[in-house]
Amino acid sequence: MKNMLAAFISRVLRRVAQKSALRVLVASRNSSNDATFEIEKCDLYLLEEGPPVTTVLTRAEGLKYYKIMLTVRRMELKADQLYKQKFIRGFCHLCDGQEACCVGLEAGINPSDHVITSYRAHGMCYTRGLSVRSILTELTGRRGGCAKGKGGSMHMYTKNFYGGNGIVGAQGPLAEAFNMAALWKLPCVFICENNLYAMGTFTERAAASTDYYKRGNFIPGLKVDGMDVLCVREATKFAADYCRSGKGPILMELQTYRYHGHSMSDPGVSYRTREEIQEVRSKRDPIMILQDRMVNSKLATVEELKEIGTEVKKEIDDAAQFATSDPEPRLEELGHHVYSSDSSFEVRGANPWIKFKSVS
């Protein structure tokens, strides 16, 4: 059974890889500062038309997306290192491999839009405006973290971003339940980041139907190549425009892949092979797909991208140095920030004789 499952997964990945290889080629060249690329056609549900199958990428956009994705990748790898060095404790869920999702989503919406995520949210934290320093420092539980060291991996927040919900699936009801959103035609884009596995179970073994983009039932849906930042960007723009036009909610399934295990306690290779992971890395890596496009279309040179890599490495190293040396929150701050804005009041501690002052 295990060999049959591995063979099935391998066939799926090969088919997707073959499609991806074609999309790396330049469709046409418009000028020295932009190029047009083919992108995977999205599968549609209850929709007569979907996102375009070609898109223009400018040099500035390409360099921006590349740097952000590389930053998220190396930030997650640094978090892995800090966890193993015991600077990070508790739960920690990494999103390396899924960088095209957070970058493409942010590229397709407005800064004023609101985003609610599940717990695998470090990448979205960064694309929503939090710095690498504030994220890594939050992971290590220090005062300079984005939540003052009190939230950790699963509870990070910034303006218009309500991220890292620690309860599986709870972000859906928080954002607005399907039924209410459809009844009231609310402008909600529901996202399913399908990385093929639950905690350790392949989707084909857990679901009779793996067409998650149809799970909204009465809500239209899109199945999107979540390893291609341009495909995610165009699909997100389409979904956002659909909602803004007053048509109600829409559901997007982003087919992606996580390189790490479910959490830091999961090596990620007991239910999938190392060869499977390596095959995705070599044929479907979102950063490499974008890099190949930019170099092949002469939007950037290999040397330019290497320079970006050097800048990113320095930023990550500096942030990690701060995250491991910043002081932890003082005990008397334990009751602070219970509410975003309120007059100070007393918060009882573990027993009636210990009280803390809450300051917004």
Tab-separated table of C-alpha atoms in Angstrom:
chain	number	residue	atom	x	y	z
A	1	MET	CA	0.000	0.000	0.000
A	2	LYS	CA	2.801	2.388	0.928
A	3	ASN	CA	4.636	1.722	-2.359
A	4	MET	CA	1.426	2.270	-4.340
A	5	LEU	CA	0.829	5.567	-2.545
A	6	ALA	CA	4.392	6.722	-3.181
A	7	ALA	CA	4.054	5.850	-6.853
A	8	PHE	CA	0.780	7.786	-7.117
A	9	ILE	CA	2.283	10.880	-5.489
A	10	SER	CA	5.292	10.649	-7.795
A	11	ARG	CA	3.026	10.543	-10.878
A	12	VAL	CA	1.102	13.597	-9.669
A	13	LEU	CA	4.289	15.556	-9.059
A	14	ARG	CA	5.735	14.584	-12.447
A	15	ARG	CA	2.606	15.755	-14.283
A	16	VAL	CA	2.654	19.073	-12.472
A	17	ALA	CA	6.394	19.436	-13.070
A	18	GLN	CA	5.972	18.861	-16.810
A	19	LYS	CA	3.383	21.645	-16.985
A	20	SER	CA	5.595	23.926	-14.923
A	21	ALA	CA	8.600	23.404	-17.173
A	22	LEU	CA	6.634	24.839	-20.063
A	23	ARG	CA	5.542	27.867	-18.086
A	24	VAL	CA	9.113	28.881	-17.309
A	25	LEU	CA	9.632	29.754	-20.992
A	26	VAL	CA	9.081	33.311	-22.142
A	27	ALA	CA	5.941	33.709	-24.263
A	28	SER	CA	7.034	37.043	-25.701
A	29	ARG	CA	9.265	39.947	-24.907
A	30	ASN	CA	7.703	43.421	-24.737
A	31	SER	CA	10.617	45.628	-23.778
A	32	SER	CA	13.809	45.679	-21.750
A	33	ASN	CA	11.835	46.149	-18.545
A	34	ASP	CA	9.038	43.585	-18.805
A	35	ALA	CA	8.138	40.245	-20.326
A	36	THR	CA	4.979	38.206	-20.899
A	37	PHE	CA	4.679	34.681	-19.502
A	38	GLU	CA	2.249	31.825	-19.839
A	39	ILE	CA	0.703	30.682	-16.573
A	40	GLU	CA	-1.325	27.601	-15.688
A	41	LYS	CA	-5.034	27.800	-16.429
A	42	CYS	CA	-7.085	27.632	-13.235
A	43	ASP	CA	-9.808	25.024	-12.817
A	44	LEU	CA	-13.161	26.759	-12.299
A	45	TYR	CA	-16.254	26.010	-10.236
A	46	LEU	CA	-19.523	27.912	-10.757
A	47	LEU	CA	-17.627	30.459	-12.851
A	48	GLU	CA	-18.003	31.180	-16.566
A	49	GLU	CA	-14.554	32.737	-16.854
A	50	GLY	CA	-11.409	32.805	-14.772
A	51	PRO	CA	-8.013	34.503	-14.472
A	52	PRO	CA	-5.891	35.082	-17.595
A	53	VAL	CA	-3.454	32.465	-18.864
A	54	THR	CA	-0.734	35.018	-19.661
A	55	THR	CA	0.602	37.859	-17.558
A	56	VAL	CA	3.180	40.626	-17.767
A	57	LEU	CA	5.996	40.762	-15.227
A	58	THR	CA	8.069	43.912	-14.945
A	59	ARG	CA	11.687	43.866	-13.893
A	60	ALA	CA	10.864	45.812	-10.717
A	61	GLU	CA	8.090	43.386	-9.782
A	62	GLY	CA	10.270	40.376	-10.457
A	63	LEU	CA	13.126	41.640	-8.307
A	64	LYS	CA	10.670	42.521	-5.534
A	65	TYR	CA	8.953	39.122	-5.555
A	66	TYR	CA	12.278	37.313	-5.706
A	67	LYS	CA	13.682	39.163	-2.716
A	68	ILE	CA	10.553	38.683	-0.619
A	69	MET	CA	10.314	34.962	-1.380
A	70	LEU	CA	14.006	34.459	-0.685
A	71	THR	CA	13.663	36.385	2.573
A	72	VAL	CA	10.747	34.210	3.699
A	73	ARG	CA	12.647	31.043	2.759
A	74	ARG	CA	15.783	31.994	4.668
A	75	MET	CA	13.820	33.380	7.599
A	76	GLU	CA	12.116	30.008	7.989
A	77	LEU	CA	15.414	28.153	7.724
A	78	LYS	CA	16.847	30.449	10.398
A	79	ALA	CA	13.801	29.745	12.582
A	80	ASP	CA	14.483	26.036	12.153
A	81	GLN	CA	18.062	26.605	13.310
A	82	LEU	CA	17.018	28.741	16.299
A	83	TYR	CA	14.487	26.116	17.348
A	84	LYS	CA	17.104	23.383	17.318
A	85	GLN	CA	19.374	25.651	19.372
A	86	LYS	CA	16.473	26.004	21.869
A	87	PHE	CA	16.103	29.755	21.400
A	88	ILE	CA	12.569	29.090	20.108
A	89	ARG	CA	10.279	26.991	22.299
A	90	GLY	CA	6.760	25.648	21.988
A	91	PHE	CA	4.993	25.202	18.661
A	92	CYS	CA	6.552	26.410	15.425
A	93	HIS	CA	5.094	25.731	11.981
A	94	LEU	CA	7.275	26.672	9.003
A	95	CYS	CA	6.067	27.566	5.498
A	96	ASP	CA	9.223	27.116	3.382
A	97	GLY	CA	8.162	25.783	-0.013
A	98	GLN	CA	4.932	27.787	0.098
A	99	GLU	CA	6.462	31.216	-0.541
A	100	ALA	CA	4.579	31.814	-3.792
A	101	CYS	CA	1.303	31.711	-1.853
A	102	CYS	CA	1.972	34.559	0.576
A	103	VAL	CA	3.826	36.707	-1.982
A	104	GLY	CA	1.298	36.149	-4.758
A	105	LEU	CA	-1.639	36.809	-2.447
A	106	GLU	CA	-0.178	40.086	-1.218
A	107	ALA	CA	0.609	41.146	-4.796
A	108	GLY	CA	-3.020	40.633	-5.744
A	109	ILE	CA	-4.726	42.628	-2.960
A	110	ASN	CA	-4.475	46.103	-1.431
A	111	PRO	CA	-2.621	47.032	1.772
A	112	SER	CA	-5.942	48.212	3.188
A	113	ASP	CA	-7.519	44.764	2.760
A	114	HIS	CA	-7.793	42.561	5.852
A	115	VAL	CA	-6.089	39.163	6.123
A	116	ILE	CA	-6.761	36.338	8.576
A	117	THR	CA	-4.528	33.259	8.455
A	118	SER	CA	-3.992	29.908	10.101
A	119	TYR	CA	-0.917	29.166	12.196
A	120	ARG	CA	1.602	28.549	9.359
A	121	ALA	CA	1.786	32.303	8.904
A	122	HIS	CA	5.365	33.600	9.173
A	123	GLY	CA	5.516	34.341	5.440
A	124	MET	CA	2.242	36.251	5.444
A	125	CYS	CA	3.411	38.172	8.515
A	126	TYR	CA	6.360	39.409	6.488
A	127	THR	CA	4.407	40.233	3.321
A	128	ARG	CA	1.849	42.134	5.422
A	129	GLY	CA	4.601	44.457	6.656
A	130	LEU	CA	6.251	42.954	9.720
A	131	SER	CA	10.051	42.993	9.680
A	132	VAL	CA	12.212	39.876	9.847
A	133	ARG	CA	13.583	41.182	13.144
A	134	SER	CA	10.147	41.547	14.724
A	135	ILE	CA	9.117	38.062	13.544
A	136	LEU	CA	12.227	36.192	14.689
A	137	THR	CA	12.242	38.138	17.953
A	138	GLU	CA	8.624	37.145	18.545
A	139	LEU	CA	9.551	33.535	17.890
A	140	THR	CA	12.239	33.711	20.566
A	141	GLY	CA	9.802	35.323	23.012
A	142	ARG	CA	11.626	38.643	23.430
A	143	ARG	CA	10.360	42.150	24.102
A	144	GLY	CA	11.161	43.405	20.605
A	145	GLY	CA	8.818	40.924	18.962
A	146	CYS	CA	5.747	42.007	17.016
A	147	ALA	CA	3.527	40.840	19.905
A	148	LYS	CA	6.016	41.858	22.621
A	149	GLY	CA	7.213	38.270	22.920
A	150	LYS	CA	3.846	36.992	24.148
A	151	GLY	CA	2.385	35.474	20.996
A	152	GLY	CA	5.073	33.228	19.555
A	153	SER	CA	4.766	31.425	16.248
A	154	MET	CA	0.986	31.125	16.145
A	155	HIS	CA	-0.142	34.581	17.316
A	156	MET	CA	1.354	37.412	15.295
A	157	TYR	CA	-0.443	40.600	14.381
A	158	THR	CA	0.002	43.875	12.559
A	159	LYS	CA	-2.273	46.427	10.899
A	160	ASN	CA	-5.027	44.725	8.876
A	161	PHE	CA	-3.485	41.315	9.686
A	162	TYR	CA	-4.980	38.928	12.208
A	163	GLY	CA	-2.629	36.046	11.866
A	164	GLY	CA	-1.518	32.808	13.292
A	165	ASN	CA	-4.727	31.366	14.685
A	166	GLY	CA	-3.638	28.360	16.740
A	167	ILE	CA	-6.864	26.359	16.320
A	168	VAL	CA	-6.987	24.254	13.169
A	169	GLY	CA	-9.554	25.647	10.744
A	170	ALA	CA	-10.698	28.423	13.079
A	171	GLN	CA	-9.635	31.191	10.706
A	172	GLY	CA	-12.564	30.320	8.414
A	173	PRO	CA	-15.327	31.132	10.929
A	174	LEU	CA	-13.297	34.124	12.114
A	175	ALA	CA	-13.133	35.568	8.609
A	176	GLU	CA	-16.915	34.909	8.085
A	177	ALA	CA	-18.650	31.558	7.743
A	178	PHE	CA	-19.394	30.414	4.169
A	179	ASN	CA	-23.138	30.591	4.679
A	180	MET	CA	-23.181	34.114	6.118
A	181	ALA	CA	-20.752	35.375	3.496
A	182	ALA	CA	-22.907	33.980	0.705
A	183	LEU	CA	-26.191	35.194	2.206
A	184	TRP	CA	-24.932	38.731	2.655
A	185	LYS	CA	-22.675	38.717	-0.444
A	186	LEU	CA	-19.706	39.703	1.674
A	187	PRO	CA	-16.407	40.503	-0.109
A	188	CYS	CA	-14.492	37.516	1.323
A	189	VAL	CA	-11.852	35.484	-0.476
A	190	PHE	CA	-11.528	32.114	1.268
A	191	ILE	CA	-8.134	30.451	0.797
A	192	CYS	CA	-7.207	26.772	1.081
A	193	GLU	CA	-3.422	26.306	0.983
A	194	ASN	CA	-3.369	22.674	-0.066
A	195	ASN	CA	0.166	21.428	0.612
A	196	LEU	CA	-0.961	17.814	-0.021
A	197	TYR	CA	-0.716	16.665	3.603
A	198	ALA	CA	-2.541	17.127	6.867
A	199	MET	CA	-0.303	16.608	9.901
A	200	GLY	CA	0.961	13.428	8.271
A	201	THR	CA	-1.760	12.073	5.999
A	202	PHE	CA	-1.773	12.421	2.212
A	203	THR	CA	-4.925	14.131	0.929
A	204	GLU	CA	-5.953	11.144	-1.227
A	205	ARG	CA	-6.144	8.987	1.897
A	206	ALA	CA	-8.098	11.517	3.943
A	207	ALA	CA	-10.684	12.924	1.527
A	208	ALA	CA	-13.087	11.179	-0.854
A	209	SER	CA	-12.969	14.353	-2.957
A	210	THR	CA	-9.784	16.409	-3.074
A	211	ASP	CA	-11.357	19.201	-5.119
A	212	TYR	CA	-11.220	21.609	-2.211
A	213	TYR	CA	-12.050	24.567	-4.430
A	214	LYS	CA	-15.539	23.068	-4.756
A	215	ARG	CA	-16.031	22.717	-1.005
A	216	GLY	CA	-17.820	26.053	-0.794
A	217	ASN	CA	-20.767	24.244	-2.428
A	218	PHE	CA	-22.748	27.381	-3.315
A	219	ILE	CA	-19.609	29.568	-3.459
A	220	PRO	CA	-17.623	29.780	-6.733
A	221	GLY	CA	-14.093	28.413	-6.649
A	222	LEU	CA	-10.684	28.379	-8.333
A	223	LYS	CA	-7.938	25.747	-8.276
A	224	VAL	CA	-4.616	27.593	-8.589
A	225	ASP	CA	-0.984	26.566	-9.091
A	226	GLY	CA	0.296	27.657	-5.682
A	227	MET	CA	3.945	27.139	-6.626
A	228	ASP	CA	3.861	29.900	-9.244
A	229	VAL	CA	3.819	33.404	-7.789
A	230	LEU	CA	2.448	34.876	-11.022
A	231	CYS	CA	-0.415	32.397	-11.176
A	232	VAL	CA	-1.296	33.135	-7.536
A	233	ARG	CA	-1.087	36.889	-8.200
A	234	GLU	CA	-3.420	36.800	-11.191
A	235	ALA	CA	-5.882	34.456	-9.493
A	236	THR	CA	-5.934	36.690	-6.410
A	237	LYS	CA	-6.546	39.790	-8.521
A	238	PHE	CA	-9.408	37.992	-10.245
A	239	ALA	CA	-10.886	36.842	-6.917
A	240	ALA	CA	-10.533	40.275	-5.315
A	241	ASP	CA	-12.173	41.997	-8.297
A	242	TYR	CA	-14.975	39.431	-8.201
A	243	CYS	CA	-15.660	40.236	-4.538
A	244	ARG	CA	-15.328	44.001	-4.939
A	245	SER	CA	-17.888	43.959	-7.744
A	246	GLY	CA	-20.562	42.885	-5.277
A	247	LYS	CA	-20.894	39.255	-6.392
A	248	GLY	CA	-20.134	37.868	-2.961
A	249	PRO	CA	-17.446	35.467	-1.692
A	250	ILE	CA	-15.147	33.184	-3.685
A	251	LEU	CA	-12.942	30.229	-2.715
A	252	MET	CA	-9.363	29.649	-3.930
A	253	GLU	CA	-7.432	26.409	-3.534
A	254	LEU	CA	-3.698	27.005	-3.844
A	255	GLN	CA	-1.910	23.757	-4.647
A	256	THR	CA	1.439	24.047	-2.932
A	257	TYR	CA	3.961	21.997	-0.920
A	258	ARG	CA	5.742	22.357	2.402
A	259	TYR	CA	9.347	21.239	2.689
A	260	HIS	CA	9.426	20.936	6.482
A	261	GLY	CA	7.254	18.603	8.497
A	262	HIS	CA	3.975	19.724	10.038
A	263	SER	CA	5.736	21.198	13.044
A	264	MET	CA	9.215	21.093	14.529
A	265	SER	CA	8.439	17.788	16.234
A	266	ASP	CA	7.739	16.210	12.841
A	267	PRO	CA	10.730	15.281	10.646
A	268	GLY	CA	8.335	15.068	7.698
A	269	VAL	CA	9.786	11.894	6.172
A	270	SER	CA	7.844	9.140	7.936
A	271	TYR	CA	4.801	9.565	5.650
A	272	ARG	CA	6.604	10.731	2.502
A	273	THR	CA	9.973	9.951	0.996
A	274	ARG	CA	13.005	12.197	0.870
A	275	GLU	CA	13.010	11.583	-2.885
A	276	GLU	CA	9.525	13.098	-3.166
A	277	ILE	CA	10.613	16.244	-1.357
A	278	GLN	CA	13.748	16.500	-3.469
A	279	GLU	CA	11.737	16.086	-6.664
A	280	VAL	CA	9.586	19.070	-5.751
A	281	ARG	CA	12.662	21.098	-4.801
A	282	SER	CA	14.332	20.364	-8.126
A	283	LYS	CA	11.315	20.772	-10.438
A	284	ARG	CA	8.686	22.869	-8.657
A	285	ASP	CA	10.489	25.223	-6.300
A	286	PRO	CA	8.687	28.606	-6.449
A	287	ILE	CA	11.859	30.648	-6.093
A	288	MET	CA	13.654	28.730	-8.819
A	289	ILE	CA	10.652	29.035	-11.165
A	290	LEU	CA	10.721	32.818	-10.811
A	291	GLN	CA	14.523	32.950	-11.046
A	292	ASP	CA	14.542	30.946	-14.284
A	293	ARG	CA	11.870	33.173	-15.796
A	294	MET	CA	13.748	36.345	-14.965
A	295	VAL	CA	17.110	35.119	-16.197
A	296	ASN	CA	15.727	33.508	-19.374
A	297	SER	CA	13.827	36.692	-20.270
A	298	LYS	CA	16.777	38.916	-19.350
A	299	LEU	CA	14.787	40.763	-16.705
A	300	ALA	CA	17.703	40.117	-14.334
A	301	THR	CA	21.122	38.532	-14.380
A	302	VAL	CA	22.391	35.710	-12.219
A	303	GLU	CA	24.829	38.150	-10.625
A	304	GLU	CA	22.019	40.543	-9.643
A	305	LEU	CA	20.085	37.750	-8.005
A	306	LYS	CA	23.194	36.621	-6.139
A	307	GLU	CA	23.615	40.154	-4.798
A	308	ILE	CA	20.036	40.041	-3.531
A	309	GLY	CA	20.869	36.753	-1.841
A	310	THR	CA	23.805	38.376	-0.081
A	311	GLU	CA	21.628	41.254	1.144
A	312	VAL	CA	18.969	38.862	2.396
A	313	LYS	CA	21.498	36.730	4.253
A	314	LYS	CA	22.836	39.768	6.085
A	315	GLU	CA	19.324	40.902	7.019
A	316	ILE	CA	18.456	37.453	8.384
A	317	ASP	CA	21.716	37.134	10.318
A	318	ASP	CA	21.323	40.587	11.864
A	319	ALA	CA	17.726	39.835	12.831
A	320	ALA	CA	18.710	36.519	14.394
A	321	GLN	CA	21.469	38.203	16.403
A	322	PHE	CA	18.948	40.678	17.800
A	323	ALA	CA	16.363	37.954	18.423
A	324	THR	CA	18.765	35.985	20.612
A	325	SER	CA	20.092	38.945	22.592
A	326	ASP	CA	16.981	41.085	23.145
A	327	PRO	CA	15.702	40.799	26.762
A	328	GLU	CA	12.596	38.813	27.611
A	329	PRO	CA	9.456	40.648	28.773
A	330	ARG	CA	9.466	41.633	32.453
A	331	LEU	CA	7.122	39.720	34.731
A	332	GLU	CA	5.204	42.868	35.637
A	333	GLU	CA	4.276	43.246	31.929
A	334	LEU	CA	2.398	39.951	31.945
A	335	GLY	CA	-0.980	41.647	32.103
A	336	HIS	CA	-0.236	44.349	29.530
A	337	HIS	CA	-2.086	44.639	26.208
A	338	VAL	CA	-5.158	42.648	27.188
A	339	TYR	CA	-7.125	45.217	25.179
A	340	SER	CA	-5.895	47.400	22.331
A	341	SER	CA	-7.187	50.569	23.953
A	342	ASP	CA	-8.577	50.845	27.477
A	343	SER	CA	-7.793	52.470	30.793
A	344	SER	CA	-5.422	50.489	32.985
A	345	PHE	CA	-6.867	47.910	35.376
A	346	GLU	CA	-5.660	45.091	37.601
A	347	VAL	CA	-5.344	41.508	36.356
A	348	ARG	CA	-5.224	38.708	38.906
A	349	GLY	CA	-2.268	36.379	38.670
A	350	ALA	CA	-2.022	32.680	39.536
A	351	ASN	CA	-3.337	33.362	43.037
A	352	PRO	CA	-5.409	36.169	44.616
A	353	TRP	CA	-2.359	37.784	46.191
A	354	ILE	CA	-0.531	38.378	42.923
A	355	LYS	CA	-1.919	41.112	40.673
A	356	PHE	CA	-0.629	42.704	37.489
A	357	LYS	CA	-1.421	46.050	35.919
A	358	SER	CA	-2.896	45.962	32.434
A	359	VAL	CA	-1.686	48.769	30.172
A	360	SER	CA	-2.879	49.082	26.569
